[in-house]
mmCIF file with all atom_site columns, C-alpha atoms in Angstrom:
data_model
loop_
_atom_site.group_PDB
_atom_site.id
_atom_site.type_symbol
_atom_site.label_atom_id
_atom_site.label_alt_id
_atom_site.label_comp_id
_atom_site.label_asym_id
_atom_site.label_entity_id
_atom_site.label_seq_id
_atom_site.pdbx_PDB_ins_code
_atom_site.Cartn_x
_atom_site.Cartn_y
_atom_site.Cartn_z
_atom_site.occupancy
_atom_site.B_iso_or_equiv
_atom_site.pdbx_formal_charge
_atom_site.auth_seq_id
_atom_site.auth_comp_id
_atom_site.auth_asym_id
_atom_site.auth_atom_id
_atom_site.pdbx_PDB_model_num
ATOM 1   C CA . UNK A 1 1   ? 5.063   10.473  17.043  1.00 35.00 ? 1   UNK A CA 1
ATOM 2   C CA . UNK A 1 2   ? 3.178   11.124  14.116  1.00 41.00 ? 2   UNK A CA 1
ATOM 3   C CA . UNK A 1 3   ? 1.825   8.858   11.579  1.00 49.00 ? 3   UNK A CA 1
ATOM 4   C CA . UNK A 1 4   ? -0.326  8.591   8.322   1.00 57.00 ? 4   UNK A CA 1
ATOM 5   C CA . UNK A 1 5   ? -2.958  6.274   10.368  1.00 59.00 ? 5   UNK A CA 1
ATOM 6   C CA . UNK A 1 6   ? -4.183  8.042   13.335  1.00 56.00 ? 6   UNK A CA 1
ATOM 7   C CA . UNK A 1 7   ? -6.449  5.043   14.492  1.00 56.00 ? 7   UNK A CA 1
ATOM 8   C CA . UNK A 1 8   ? -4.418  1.860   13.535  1.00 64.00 ? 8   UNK A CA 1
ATOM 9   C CA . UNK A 1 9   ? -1.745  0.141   15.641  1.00 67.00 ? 9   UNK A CA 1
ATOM 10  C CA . UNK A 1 10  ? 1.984   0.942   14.368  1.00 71.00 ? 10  UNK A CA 1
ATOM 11  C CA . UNK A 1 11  ? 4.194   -1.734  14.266  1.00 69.00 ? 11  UNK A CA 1
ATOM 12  C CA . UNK A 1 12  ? 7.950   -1.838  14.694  1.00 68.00 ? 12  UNK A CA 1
ATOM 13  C CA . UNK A 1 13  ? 9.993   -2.879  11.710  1.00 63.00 ? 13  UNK A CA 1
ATOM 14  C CA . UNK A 1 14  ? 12.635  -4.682  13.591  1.00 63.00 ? 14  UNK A CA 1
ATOM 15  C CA . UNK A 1 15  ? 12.222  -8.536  13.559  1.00 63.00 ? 15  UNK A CA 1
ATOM 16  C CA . UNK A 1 16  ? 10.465  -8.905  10.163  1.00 71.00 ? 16  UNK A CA 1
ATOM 17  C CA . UNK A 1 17  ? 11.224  -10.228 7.398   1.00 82.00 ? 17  UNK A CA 1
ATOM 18  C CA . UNK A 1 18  ? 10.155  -7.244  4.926   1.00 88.00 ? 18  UNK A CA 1
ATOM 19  C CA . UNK A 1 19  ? 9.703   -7.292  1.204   1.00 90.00 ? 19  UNK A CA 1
ATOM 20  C CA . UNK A 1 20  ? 9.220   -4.672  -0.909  1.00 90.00 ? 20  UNK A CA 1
ATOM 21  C CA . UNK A 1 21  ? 7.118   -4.232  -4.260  1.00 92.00 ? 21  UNK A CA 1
ATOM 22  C CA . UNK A 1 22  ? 7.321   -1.121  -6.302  1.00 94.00 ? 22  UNK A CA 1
ATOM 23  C CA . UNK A 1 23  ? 4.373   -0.021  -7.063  1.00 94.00 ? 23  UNK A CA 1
ATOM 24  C CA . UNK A 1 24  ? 4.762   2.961   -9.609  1.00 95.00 ? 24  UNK A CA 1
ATOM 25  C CA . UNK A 1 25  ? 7.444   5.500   -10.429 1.00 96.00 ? 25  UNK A CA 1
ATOM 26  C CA . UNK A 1 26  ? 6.761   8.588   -12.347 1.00 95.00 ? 26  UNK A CA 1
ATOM 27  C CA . UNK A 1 27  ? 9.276   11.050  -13.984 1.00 95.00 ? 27  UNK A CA 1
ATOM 28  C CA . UNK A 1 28  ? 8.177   14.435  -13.082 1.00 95.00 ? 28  UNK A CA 1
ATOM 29  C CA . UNK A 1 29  ? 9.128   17.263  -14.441 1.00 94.00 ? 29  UNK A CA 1
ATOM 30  C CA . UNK A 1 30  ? 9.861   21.433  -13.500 1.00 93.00 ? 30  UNK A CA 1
ATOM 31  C CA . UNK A 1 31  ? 10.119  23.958  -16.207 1.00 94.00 ? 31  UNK A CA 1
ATOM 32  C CA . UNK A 1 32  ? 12.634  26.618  -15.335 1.00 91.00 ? 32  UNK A CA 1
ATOM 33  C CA . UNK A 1 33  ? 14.504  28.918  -17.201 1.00 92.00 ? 33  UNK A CA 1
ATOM 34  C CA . UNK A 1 34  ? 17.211  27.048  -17.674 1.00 91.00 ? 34  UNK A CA 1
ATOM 35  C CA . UNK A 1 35  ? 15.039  24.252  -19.093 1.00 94.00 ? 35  UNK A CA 1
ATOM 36  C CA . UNK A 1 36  ? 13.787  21.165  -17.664 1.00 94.00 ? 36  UNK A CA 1
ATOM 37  C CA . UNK A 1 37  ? 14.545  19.793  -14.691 1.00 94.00 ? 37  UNK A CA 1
ATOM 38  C CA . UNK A 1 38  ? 14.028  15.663  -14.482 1.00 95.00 ? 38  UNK A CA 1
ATOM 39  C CA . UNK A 1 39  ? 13.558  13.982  -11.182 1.00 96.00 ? 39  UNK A CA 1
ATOM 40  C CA . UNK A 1 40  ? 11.565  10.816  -10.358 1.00 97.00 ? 40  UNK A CA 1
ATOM 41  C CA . UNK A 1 41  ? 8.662   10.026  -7.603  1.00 96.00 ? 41  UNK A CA 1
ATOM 42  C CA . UNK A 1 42  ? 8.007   6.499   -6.855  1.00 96.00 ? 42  UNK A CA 1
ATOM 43  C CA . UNK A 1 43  ? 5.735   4.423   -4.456  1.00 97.00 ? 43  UNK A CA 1
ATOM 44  C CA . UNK A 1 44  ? 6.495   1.449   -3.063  1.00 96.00 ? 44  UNK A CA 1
ATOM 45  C CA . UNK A 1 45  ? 4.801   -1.303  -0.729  1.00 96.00 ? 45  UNK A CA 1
ATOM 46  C CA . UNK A 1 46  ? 6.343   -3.166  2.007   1.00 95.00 ? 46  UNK A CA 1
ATOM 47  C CA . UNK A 1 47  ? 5.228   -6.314  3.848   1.00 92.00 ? 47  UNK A CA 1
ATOM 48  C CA . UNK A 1 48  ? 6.124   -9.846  5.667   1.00 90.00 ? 48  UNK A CA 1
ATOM 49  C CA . UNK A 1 49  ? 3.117   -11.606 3.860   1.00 88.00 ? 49  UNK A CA 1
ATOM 50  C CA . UNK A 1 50  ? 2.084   -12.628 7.021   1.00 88.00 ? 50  UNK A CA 1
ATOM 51  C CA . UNK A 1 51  ? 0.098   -9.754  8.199   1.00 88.00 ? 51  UNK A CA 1
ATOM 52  C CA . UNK A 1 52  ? 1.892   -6.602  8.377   1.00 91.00 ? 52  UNK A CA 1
ATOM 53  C CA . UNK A 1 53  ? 2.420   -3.734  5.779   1.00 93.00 ? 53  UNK A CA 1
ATOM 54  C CA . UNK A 1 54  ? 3.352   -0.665  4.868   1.00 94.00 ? 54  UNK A CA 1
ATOM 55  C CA . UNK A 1 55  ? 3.406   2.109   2.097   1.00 95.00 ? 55  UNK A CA 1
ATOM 56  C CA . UNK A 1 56  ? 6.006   4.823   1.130   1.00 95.00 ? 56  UNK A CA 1
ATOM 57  C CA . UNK A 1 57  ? 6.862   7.528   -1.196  1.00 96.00 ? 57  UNK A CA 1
ATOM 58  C CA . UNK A 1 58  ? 10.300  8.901   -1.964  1.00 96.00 ? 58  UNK A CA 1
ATOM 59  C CA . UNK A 1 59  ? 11.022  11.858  -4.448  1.00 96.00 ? 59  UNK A CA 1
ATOM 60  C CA . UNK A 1 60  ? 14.888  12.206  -5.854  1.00 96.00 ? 60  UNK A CA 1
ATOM 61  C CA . UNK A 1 61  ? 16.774  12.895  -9.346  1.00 96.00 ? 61  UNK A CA 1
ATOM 62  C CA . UNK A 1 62  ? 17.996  9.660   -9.330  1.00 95.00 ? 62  UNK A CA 1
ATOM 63  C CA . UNK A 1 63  ? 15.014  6.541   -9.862  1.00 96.00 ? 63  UNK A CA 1
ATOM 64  C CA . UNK A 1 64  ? 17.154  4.225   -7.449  1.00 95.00 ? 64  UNK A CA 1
ATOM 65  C CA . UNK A 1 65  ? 17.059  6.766   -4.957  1.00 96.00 ? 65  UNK A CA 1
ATOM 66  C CA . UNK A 1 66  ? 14.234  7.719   -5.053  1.00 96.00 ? 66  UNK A CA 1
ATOM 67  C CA . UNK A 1 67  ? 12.963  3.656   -4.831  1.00 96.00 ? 67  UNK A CA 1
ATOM 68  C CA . UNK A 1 68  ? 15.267  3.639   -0.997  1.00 96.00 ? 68  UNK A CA 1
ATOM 69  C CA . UNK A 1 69  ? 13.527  6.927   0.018   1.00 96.00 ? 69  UNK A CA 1
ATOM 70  C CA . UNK A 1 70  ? 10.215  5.072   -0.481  1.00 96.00 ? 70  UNK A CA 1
ATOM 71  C CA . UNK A 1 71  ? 11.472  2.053   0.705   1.00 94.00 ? 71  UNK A CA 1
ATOM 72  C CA . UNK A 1 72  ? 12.462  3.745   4.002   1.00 94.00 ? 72  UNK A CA 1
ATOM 73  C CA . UNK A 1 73  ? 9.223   5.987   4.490   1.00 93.00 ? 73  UNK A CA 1
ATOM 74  C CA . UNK A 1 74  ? 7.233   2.832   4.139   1.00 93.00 ? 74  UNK A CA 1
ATOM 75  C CA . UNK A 1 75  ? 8.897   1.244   6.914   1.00 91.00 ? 75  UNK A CA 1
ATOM 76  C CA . UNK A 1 76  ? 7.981   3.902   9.245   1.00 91.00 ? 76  UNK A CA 1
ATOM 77  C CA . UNK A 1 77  ? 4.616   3.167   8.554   1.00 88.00 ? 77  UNK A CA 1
ATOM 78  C CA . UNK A 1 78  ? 3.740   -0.714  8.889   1.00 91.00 ? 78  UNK A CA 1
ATOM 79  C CA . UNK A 1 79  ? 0.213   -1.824  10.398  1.00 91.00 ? 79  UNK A CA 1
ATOM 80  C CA . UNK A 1 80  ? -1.293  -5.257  11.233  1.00 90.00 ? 80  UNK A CA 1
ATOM 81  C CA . UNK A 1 81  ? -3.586  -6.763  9.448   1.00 89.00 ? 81  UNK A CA 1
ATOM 82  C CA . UNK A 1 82  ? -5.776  -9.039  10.601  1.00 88.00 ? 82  UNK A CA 1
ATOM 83  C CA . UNK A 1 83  ? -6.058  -12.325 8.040   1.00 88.00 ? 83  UNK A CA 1
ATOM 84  C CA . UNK A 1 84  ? -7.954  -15.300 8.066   1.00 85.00 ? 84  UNK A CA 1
ATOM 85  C CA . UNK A 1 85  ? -6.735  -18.431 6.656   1.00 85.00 ? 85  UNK A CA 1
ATOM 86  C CA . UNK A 1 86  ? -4.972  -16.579 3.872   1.00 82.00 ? 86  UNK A CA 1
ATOM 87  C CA . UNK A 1 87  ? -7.934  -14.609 2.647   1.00 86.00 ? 87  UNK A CA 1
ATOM 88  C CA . UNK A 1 88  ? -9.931  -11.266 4.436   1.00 89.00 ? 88  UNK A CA 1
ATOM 89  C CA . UNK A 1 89  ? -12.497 -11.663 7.550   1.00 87.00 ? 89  UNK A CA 1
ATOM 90  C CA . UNK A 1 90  ? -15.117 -9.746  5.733   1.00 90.00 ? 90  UNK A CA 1
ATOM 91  C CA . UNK A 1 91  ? -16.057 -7.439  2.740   1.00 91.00 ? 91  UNK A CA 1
ATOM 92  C CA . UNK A 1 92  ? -14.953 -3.788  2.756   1.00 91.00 ? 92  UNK A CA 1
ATOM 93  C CA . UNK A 1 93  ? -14.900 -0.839  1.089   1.00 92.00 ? 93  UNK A CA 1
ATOM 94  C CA . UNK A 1 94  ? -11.898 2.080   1.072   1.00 93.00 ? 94  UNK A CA 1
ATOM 95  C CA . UNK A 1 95  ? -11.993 5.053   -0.656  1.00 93.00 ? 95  UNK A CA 1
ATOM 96  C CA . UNK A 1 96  ? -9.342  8.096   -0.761  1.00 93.00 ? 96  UNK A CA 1
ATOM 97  C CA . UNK A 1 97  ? -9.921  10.871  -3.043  1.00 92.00 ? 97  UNK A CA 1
ATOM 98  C CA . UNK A 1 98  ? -11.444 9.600   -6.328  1.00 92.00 ? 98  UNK A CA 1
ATOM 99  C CA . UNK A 1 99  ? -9.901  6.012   -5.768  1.00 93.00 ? 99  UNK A CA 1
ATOM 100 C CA . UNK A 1 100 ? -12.496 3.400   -4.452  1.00 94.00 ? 100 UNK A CA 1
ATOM 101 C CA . UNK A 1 101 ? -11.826 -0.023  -4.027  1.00 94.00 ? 101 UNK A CA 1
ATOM 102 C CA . UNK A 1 102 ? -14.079 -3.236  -2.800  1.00 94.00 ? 102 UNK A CA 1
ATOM 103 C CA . UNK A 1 103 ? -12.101 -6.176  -1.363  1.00 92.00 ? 103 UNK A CA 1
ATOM 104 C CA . UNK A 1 104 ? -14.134 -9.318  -0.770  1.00 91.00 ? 104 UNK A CA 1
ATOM 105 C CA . UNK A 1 105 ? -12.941 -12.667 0.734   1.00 90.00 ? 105 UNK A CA 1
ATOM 106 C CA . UNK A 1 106 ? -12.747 -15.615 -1.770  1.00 88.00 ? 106 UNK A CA 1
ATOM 107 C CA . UNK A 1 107 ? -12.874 -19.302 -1.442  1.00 88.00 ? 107 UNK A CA 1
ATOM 108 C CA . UNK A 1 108 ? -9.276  -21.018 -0.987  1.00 90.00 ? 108 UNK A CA 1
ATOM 109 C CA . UNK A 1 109 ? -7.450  -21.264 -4.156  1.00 88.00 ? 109 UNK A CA 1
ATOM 110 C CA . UNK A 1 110 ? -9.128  -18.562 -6.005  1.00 89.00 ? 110 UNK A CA 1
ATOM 111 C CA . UNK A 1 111 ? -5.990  -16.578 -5.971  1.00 89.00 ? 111 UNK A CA 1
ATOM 112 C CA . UNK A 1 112 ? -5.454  -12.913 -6.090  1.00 90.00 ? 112 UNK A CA 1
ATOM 113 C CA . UNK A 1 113 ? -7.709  -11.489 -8.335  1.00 91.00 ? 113 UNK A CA 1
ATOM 114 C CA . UNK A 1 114 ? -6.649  -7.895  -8.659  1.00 90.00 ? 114 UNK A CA 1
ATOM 115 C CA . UNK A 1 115 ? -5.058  -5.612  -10.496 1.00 88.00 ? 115 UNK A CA 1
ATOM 116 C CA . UNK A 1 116 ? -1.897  -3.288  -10.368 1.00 86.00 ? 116 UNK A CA 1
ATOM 117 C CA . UNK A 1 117 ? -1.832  -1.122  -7.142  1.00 92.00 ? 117 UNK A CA 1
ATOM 118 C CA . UNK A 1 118 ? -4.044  -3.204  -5.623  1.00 93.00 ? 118 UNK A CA 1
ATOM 119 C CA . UNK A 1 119 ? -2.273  -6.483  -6.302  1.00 93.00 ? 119 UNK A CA 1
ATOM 120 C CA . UNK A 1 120 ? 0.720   -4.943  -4.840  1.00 93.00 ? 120 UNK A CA 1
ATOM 121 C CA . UNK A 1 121 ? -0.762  -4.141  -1.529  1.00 93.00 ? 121 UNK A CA 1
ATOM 122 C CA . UNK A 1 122 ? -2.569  -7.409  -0.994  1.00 93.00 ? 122 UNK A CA 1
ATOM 123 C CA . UNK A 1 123 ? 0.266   -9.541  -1.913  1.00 92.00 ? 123 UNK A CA 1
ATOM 124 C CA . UNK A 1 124 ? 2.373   -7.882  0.851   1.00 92.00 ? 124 UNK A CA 1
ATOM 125 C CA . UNK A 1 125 ? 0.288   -8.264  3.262   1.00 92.00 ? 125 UNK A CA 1
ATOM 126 C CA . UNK A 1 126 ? -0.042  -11.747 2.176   1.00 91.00 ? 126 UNK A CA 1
ATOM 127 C CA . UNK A 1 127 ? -3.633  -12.471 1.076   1.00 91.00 ? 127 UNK A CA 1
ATOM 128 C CA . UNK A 1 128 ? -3.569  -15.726 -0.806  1.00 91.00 ? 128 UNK A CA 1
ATOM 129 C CA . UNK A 1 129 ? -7.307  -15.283 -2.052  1.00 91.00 ? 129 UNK A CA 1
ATOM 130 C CA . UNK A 1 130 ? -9.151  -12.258 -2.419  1.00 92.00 ? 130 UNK A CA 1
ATOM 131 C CA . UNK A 1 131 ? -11.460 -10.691 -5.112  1.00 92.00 ? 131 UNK A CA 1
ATOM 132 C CA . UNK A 1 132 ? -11.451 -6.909  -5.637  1.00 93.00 ? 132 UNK A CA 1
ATOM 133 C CA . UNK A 1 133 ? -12.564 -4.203  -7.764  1.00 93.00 ? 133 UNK A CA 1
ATOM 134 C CA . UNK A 1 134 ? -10.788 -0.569  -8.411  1.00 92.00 ? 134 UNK A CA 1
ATOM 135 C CA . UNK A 1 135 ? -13.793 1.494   -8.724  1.00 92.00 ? 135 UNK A CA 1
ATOM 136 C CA . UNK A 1 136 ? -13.086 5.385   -10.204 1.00 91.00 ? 136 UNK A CA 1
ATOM 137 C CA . UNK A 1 137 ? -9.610  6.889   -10.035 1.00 90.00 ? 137 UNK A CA 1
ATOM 138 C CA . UNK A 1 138 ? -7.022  4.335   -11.062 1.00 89.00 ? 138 UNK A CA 1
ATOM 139 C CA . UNK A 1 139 ? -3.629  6.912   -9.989  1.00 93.00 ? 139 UNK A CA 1
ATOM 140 C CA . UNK A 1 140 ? -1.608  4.437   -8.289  1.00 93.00 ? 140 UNK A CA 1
ATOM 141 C CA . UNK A 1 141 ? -1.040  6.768   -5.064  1.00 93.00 ? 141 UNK A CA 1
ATOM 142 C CA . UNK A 1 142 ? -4.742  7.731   -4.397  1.00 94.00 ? 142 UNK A CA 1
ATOM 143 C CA . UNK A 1 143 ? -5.424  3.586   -5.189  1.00 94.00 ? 143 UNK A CA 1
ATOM 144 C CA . UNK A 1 144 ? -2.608  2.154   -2.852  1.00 94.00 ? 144 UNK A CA 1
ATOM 145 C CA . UNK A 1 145 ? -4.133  4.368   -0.072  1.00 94.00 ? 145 UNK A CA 1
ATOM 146 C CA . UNK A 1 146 ? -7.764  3.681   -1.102  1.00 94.00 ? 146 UNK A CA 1
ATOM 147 C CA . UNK A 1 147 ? -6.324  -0.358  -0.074  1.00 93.00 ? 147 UNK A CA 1
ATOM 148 C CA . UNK A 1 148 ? -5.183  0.312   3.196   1.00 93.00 ? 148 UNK A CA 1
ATOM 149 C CA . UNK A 1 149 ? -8.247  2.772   3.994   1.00 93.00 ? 149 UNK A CA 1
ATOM 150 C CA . UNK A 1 150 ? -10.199 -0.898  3.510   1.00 92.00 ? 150 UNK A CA 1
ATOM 151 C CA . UNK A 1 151 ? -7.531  -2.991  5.270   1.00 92.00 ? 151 UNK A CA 1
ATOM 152 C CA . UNK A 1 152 ? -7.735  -0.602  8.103   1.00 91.00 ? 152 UNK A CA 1
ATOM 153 C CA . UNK A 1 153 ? -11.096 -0.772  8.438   1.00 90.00 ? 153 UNK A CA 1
ATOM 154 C CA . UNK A 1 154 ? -11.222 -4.702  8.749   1.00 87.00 ? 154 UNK A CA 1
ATOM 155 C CA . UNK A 1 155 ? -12.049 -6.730  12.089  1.00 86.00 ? 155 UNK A CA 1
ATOM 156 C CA . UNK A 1 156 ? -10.617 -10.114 12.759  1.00 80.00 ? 156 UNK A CA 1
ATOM 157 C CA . UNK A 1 157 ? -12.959 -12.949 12.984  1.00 74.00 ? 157 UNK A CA 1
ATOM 158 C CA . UNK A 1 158 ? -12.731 -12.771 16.877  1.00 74.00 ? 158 UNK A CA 1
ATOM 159 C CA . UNK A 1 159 ? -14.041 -9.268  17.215  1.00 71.00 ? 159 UNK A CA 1
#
């Protein structure tokens, strides 16, 4: 089956108890000759806060619609993360297209410091204390992948 992460570990949706956060939606536009044509894109994040997580993106005329699509692809795509004591193993770096983004692990009760996209991803997974920094492109879909190229990347404290 194919996925977006060729090296991570998928995990099954059944069994969790998965919230979603929208991240973005954008009205798009097509010029025809008729005139325009209106639809919506949006991108949303899904997650137990314990761990596991996923992202989506779902296209439609409708903005509801378009949130289920997202909500749907994203569940097809959940990873594990691995957490320690509610805050990251270790520092990393992601980067996807122009987005880069440095998480770094943060002392208990420091909360989530981080902004938009970002925010949205790391409060899924269920980070309690992190510090980050959105470095160059701040478009929410290069940004929310730019997060889980750096949560992908991360080793638990075992390894």
């Amino acid at each position: 089956m194919y996925h977006k992460y060729k090296s991570a570990e998928l995990v099954k949706p059944s069994g969790f108890d998965l919230k979603d956060r929208l991240v973005s939606v954008q009205r798009v536009t097509k010029v025809t000759k008729g005139g325009r044509a209106f639809g919506f894109s949006a991108i949303v994040v899904v997650g137990d806060e314990n761990g596991v997580v996923g992202h989506g993106l779902g296209k439609s005329k409708e903005v509801a619609e378009a949130i289920a699509k997202a909500v749907e692809d994203a569940k097809k795509n959940l990873v594990r993360i691995p957490l320690n004591k509610g805050t990251l193993p270790h520092e990393q770096k992601g980067k996807y297209g122009g987005a880069r983004v440095l998480l770094l692990p943060a002392a208990t009760g420091t909360g989530v410091i981080a902004g938009g996209a970002i925010r949205a991803v790391l409060e899924a997974v269920g980070v309690h204390d992190v510090l980050s920094k959105n470095q160059g492109s701040s478009n929410p879909h290069n940004v929310v992948k730019a997060t889980f190229d750096a949560l992908l990347q991360l080793r638990s404290a075992e390894t």
